[in-house]
Rosetta silent file (secondary structure, phi, psi, omega in degrees, C-alpha in Angstrom):
SEQUENCE: MTFVCARPDLANKALAAHLPIPAEAGFLGVVTLEDLMESVLQDKIYDEGDMRDRDRAVAVLQGWAVSKLQNFVRKRQRRRITPLIQQSSQLNDGRHATESDPLLK
SCORE:     score description
SCORE:     0.000 S_00000001
   1 L     0.000  140.067 -179.357    0.000    0.000    0.000 S_00000001
   2 E  -127.898  135.844  175.217    1.274    3.452   -0.871 S_00000001
   3 E   -91.387  136.782  179.036    0.163    6.815    0.470 S_00000001
   4 E  -108.370  122.094 -178.181   -0.047    9.610   -2.082 S_00000001
   5 E  -131.425  154.587  175.812    0.750   13.083   -0.731 S_00000001
   6 L   -70.387  -33.325  178.017    1.372   16.510   -2.196 S_00000001
   7 L  -123.618   82.808 -176.200    4.486   16.805    0.008 S_00000001
   8 H   -62.830  -24.994  179.829    5.896   13.272    0.342 S_00000001
   9 H   -63.057  -39.815  177.796    8.976   14.516    2.259 S_00000001
  10 H   -68.805  -39.882  179.302    6.768   15.490    5.241 S_00000001
  11 H   -65.130  -43.588  179.906    4.848   12.224    5.062 S_00000001
  12 H   -62.178  -41.921  178.495    8.062   10.164    4.928 S_00000001
  13 H   -62.154  -43.195 -179.504    9.509   11.979    7.961 S_00000001
  14 H   -65.216  -44.225 -179.543    6.308   11.405    9.950 S_00000001
  15 H   -66.480  -37.013  178.445    6.135    7.717    9.028 S_00000001
  16 H   -64.519  -33.058  179.474    9.825    7.218    9.839 S_00000001
  17 L   -89.632    8.728 -179.133    9.178    8.692   13.303 S_00000001
  18 L    58.596   40.301  178.126    6.067    6.449   13.699 S_00000001
  19 L  -115.089  159.447  176.273    3.805    9.514   13.719 S_00000001
  20 L   -67.324  154.976  178.772    0.596   10.154   11.795 S_00000001
  21 L   -68.304  125.170 -178.756    0.898   11.934    8.465 S_00000001
  22 L   -72.641  155.995  179.516    0.440   15.655    9.143 S_00000001
  23 H   -61.084  -30.585 -179.463   -2.213   17.697    7.333 S_00000001
  24 H   -64.306  -20.143 -179.891    0.565   19.854    5.838 S_00000001
  25 H   -71.711  -17.442  178.084    1.731   16.825    3.824 S_00000001
  26 L    68.509   56.400 -179.233   -1.453   17.143    1.731 S_00000001
  27 E   -58.569  125.954 -176.994   -2.635   13.531    1.893 S_00000001
  28 E  -107.732  -29.114 -178.970   -4.360   12.733   -1.439 S_00000001
  29 E   163.989 -168.234 -177.212   -5.172    9.036   -1.220 S_00000001
  30 E  -128.553  137.679  173.203   -3.978    5.440   -1.156 S_00000001
  31 E  -112.428  124.124 -178.609   -2.722    3.217   -3.965 S_00000001
  32 L  -101.955  168.381  175.861   -3.100   -0.505   -3.277 S_00000001
  33 H   -61.939  -35.876  177.326   -1.497   -3.532   -4.866 S_00000001
  34 H   -60.596  -42.471  177.742   -4.930   -4.299   -6.353 S_00000001
  35 H   -60.005  -43.226 -179.924   -4.928   -0.880   -8.070 S_00000001
  36 H   -64.625  -43.641 -179.409   -1.482   -1.578   -9.539 S_00000001
  37 H   -65.000  -39.728  177.315   -2.466   -5.046  -10.765 S_00000001
  38 H   -62.433  -37.277  177.721   -5.640   -3.680  -12.389 S_00000001
  39 H   -67.165  -42.014 -179.697   -3.507   -1.089  -14.196 S_00000001
  40 H   -67.545  -45.184 -177.072   -1.028   -3.708  -15.388 S_00000001
  41 H   -79.473  -16.243 -176.177   -3.729   -6.192  -16.444 S_00000001
  42 L    55.876   41.122  179.959   -6.016   -3.465  -17.846 S_00000001
  43 L  -153.792  156.352  179.854   -8.960   -5.300  -16.279 S_00000001
  44 L   -80.485  134.979  174.260  -11.030   -5.116  -13.102 S_00000001
  45 L   -99.260  120.718 -178.108  -10.139   -7.506  -10.285 S_00000001
  46 L   -95.401  119.771  174.860  -13.283   -8.592   -8.443 S_00000001
  47 L  -112.751 -170.187 -175.053  -12.906   -9.322   -4.759 S_00000001
  48 H   -58.814  -43.481 -179.569  -15.509   -9.946   -2.026 S_00000001
  49 H   -64.409  -39.297  178.808  -16.405   -6.260   -1.661 S_00000001
  50 H   -66.504  -36.433  179.971  -16.830   -5.837   -5.401 S_00000001
  51 H   -65.156  -41.565  178.067  -19.125   -8.867   -5.561 S_00000001
  52 H   -62.652  -44.508  178.807  -21.415   -7.401   -2.880 S_00000001
  53 H   -63.097  -41.854  179.467  -21.550   -4.102   -4.739 S_00000001
  54 H   -64.289  -44.214  179.660  -22.211   -5.887   -8.015 S_00000001
  55 H   -63.317  -39.125  178.025  -24.967   -8.021   -6.486 S_00000001
  56 H   -65.010  -42.583  179.425  -26.574   -4.920   -4.965 S_00000001
  57 H   -64.851  -40.511  178.594  -26.420   -3.111   -8.316 S_00000001
  58 H   -63.712  -42.366  179.670  -27.916   -6.107  -10.122 S_00000001
  59 H   -62.505  -42.587  178.486  -30.773   -6.272   -7.580 S_00000001
  60 H   -63.907  -44.078 -179.625  -31.516   -2.566   -8.029 S_00000001
  61 H   -64.252  -41.200  178.515  -31.431   -2.910  -11.815 S_00000001
  62 H   -64.893  -40.607  177.398  -33.717   -5.951  -11.737 S_00000001
  63 H   -61.443  -42.572  177.883  -36.172   -4.106   -9.488 S_00000001
  64 H   -62.148  -45.358 -178.446  -36.186   -1.163  -11.883 S_00000001
  65 H   -63.452  -40.777  179.467  -36.735   -3.453  -14.893 S_00000001
  66 H   -63.260  -44.784 -179.146  -39.610   -5.262  -13.170 S_00000001
  67 H   -64.942  -39.485  177.405  -41.374   -2.006  -12.302 S_00000001
  68 H   -63.107  -43.124  179.881  -40.952   -0.721  -15.876 S_00000001
  69 H   -65.955  -41.630  178.177  -42.327   -3.963  -17.306 S_00000001
  70 H   -62.667  -42.442  177.646  -45.290   -3.953  -14.883 S_00000001
  71 H   -62.612  -40.656  178.836  -46.111   -0.348  -15.817 S_00000001
  72 H   -61.652  -46.405 -178.947  -45.923   -1.236  -19.508 S_00000001
  73 H   -63.963  -43.592  178.987  -48.269   -4.197  -19.068 S_00000001
  74 H   -59.797  -44.061  179.279  -50.756   -2.121  -17.029 S_00000001
  75 H   -62.791  -41.443  178.690  -50.841    0.580  -19.714 S_00000001
  76 H   -63.954  -42.253  179.569  -51.399   -2.025  -22.428 S_00000001
  77 H   -64.368  -40.969  178.337  -54.211   -3.638  -20.450 S_00000001
  78 H   -62.915  -40.828  179.230  -55.884   -0.243  -19.901 S_00000001
  79 H   -63.700  -36.693 -177.901  -55.689    0.516  -23.617 S_00000001
  80 H   -74.458  -36.988 -175.602  -57.254   -2.843  -24.426 S_00000001
  81 H   -79.641  -36.955 -175.542  -60.021   -2.564  -21.794 S_00000001
  82 H   -55.479  -48.901  177.942  -61.036    1.076  -22.393 S_00000001
  83 H   -62.446  -34.202  179.006  -62.528    0.501  -25.899 S_00000001
  84 H   -65.438  -40.218  178.929  -64.405   -2.546  -24.576 S_00000001
  85 H   -65.826  -43.327  179.118  -65.931   -0.480  -21.773 S_00000001
  86 H   -63.161  -40.895  179.401  -66.923    2.242  -24.229 S_00000001
  87 H   -66.487  -41.741 -176.648  -68.490   -0.322  -26.563 S_00000001
  88 H   -71.463  -21.188  179.608  -70.390   -2.062  -23.777 S_00000001
  89 L   -87.482   -4.585  177.887  -71.863    1.225  -22.513 S_00000001
  90 E   -98.519  141.505  175.613  -73.360    2.008  -25.933 S_00000001
  91 L   -83.706  173.499 -178.684  -76.732    0.666  -27.043 S_00000001
  92 L   -60.438  -31.278 -178.186  -77.374   -0.726  -30.519 S_00000001
  93 L   -83.514    5.165  174.278  -78.689    2.621  -31.725 S_00000001
  94 L    95.859  -15.580  179.642  -75.364    4.313  -30.836 S_00000001
  95 L   -85.728  159.228 -178.805  -76.495    6.241  -27.770 S_00000001
  96 E   -79.173  146.639  179.785  -75.040    5.577  -24.310 S_00000001
  97 L   -70.458  148.251  175.627  -76.978    3.499  -21.817 S_00000001
  98 L  -122.341  177.871 -179.479  -78.628    5.185  -18.848 S_00000001
  99 L   -68.325  -24.130 -178.392  -80.051    3.838  -15.600 S_00000001
 100 L   -81.284  -13.578  179.015  -83.562    3.758  -17.070 S_00000001
 101 L   -75.312  141.300  179.133  -82.521    1.417  -19.901 S_00000001
 102 L   -69.686  148.040  179.435  -83.242   -2.288  -19.261 S_00000001
 103 L   -71.164  -40.110  179.817  -80.240   -4.530  -18.652 S_00000001
 104 L  -118.365  145.745  178.130  -81.545   -7.323  -20.859 S_00000001
 105 L  -110.292    0.000    0.000  -83.605   -7.018  -24.029 S_00000001
């Protein structure tokens, strides 16, 4: 593991004295062996943490896809049912049925 600092001389002195890296060193981040290997291989290395993140992302994506598909199906069903309702509420002569019209002829 390597610490990346804006002023590595201050960080090296602190680490040599077994002290924490001071804020003046401008700590920027950490480079791990995994980061180096991914750069060399030009590919992602999946470890346990990455698998959990991937599984969580897949679950979210599947949930999104299911909701989109359900909404699509509901809209299609409404489109199919609406003309049937309109047709069934019209009498043979083209006018709409009212409460005074008999149910059966």
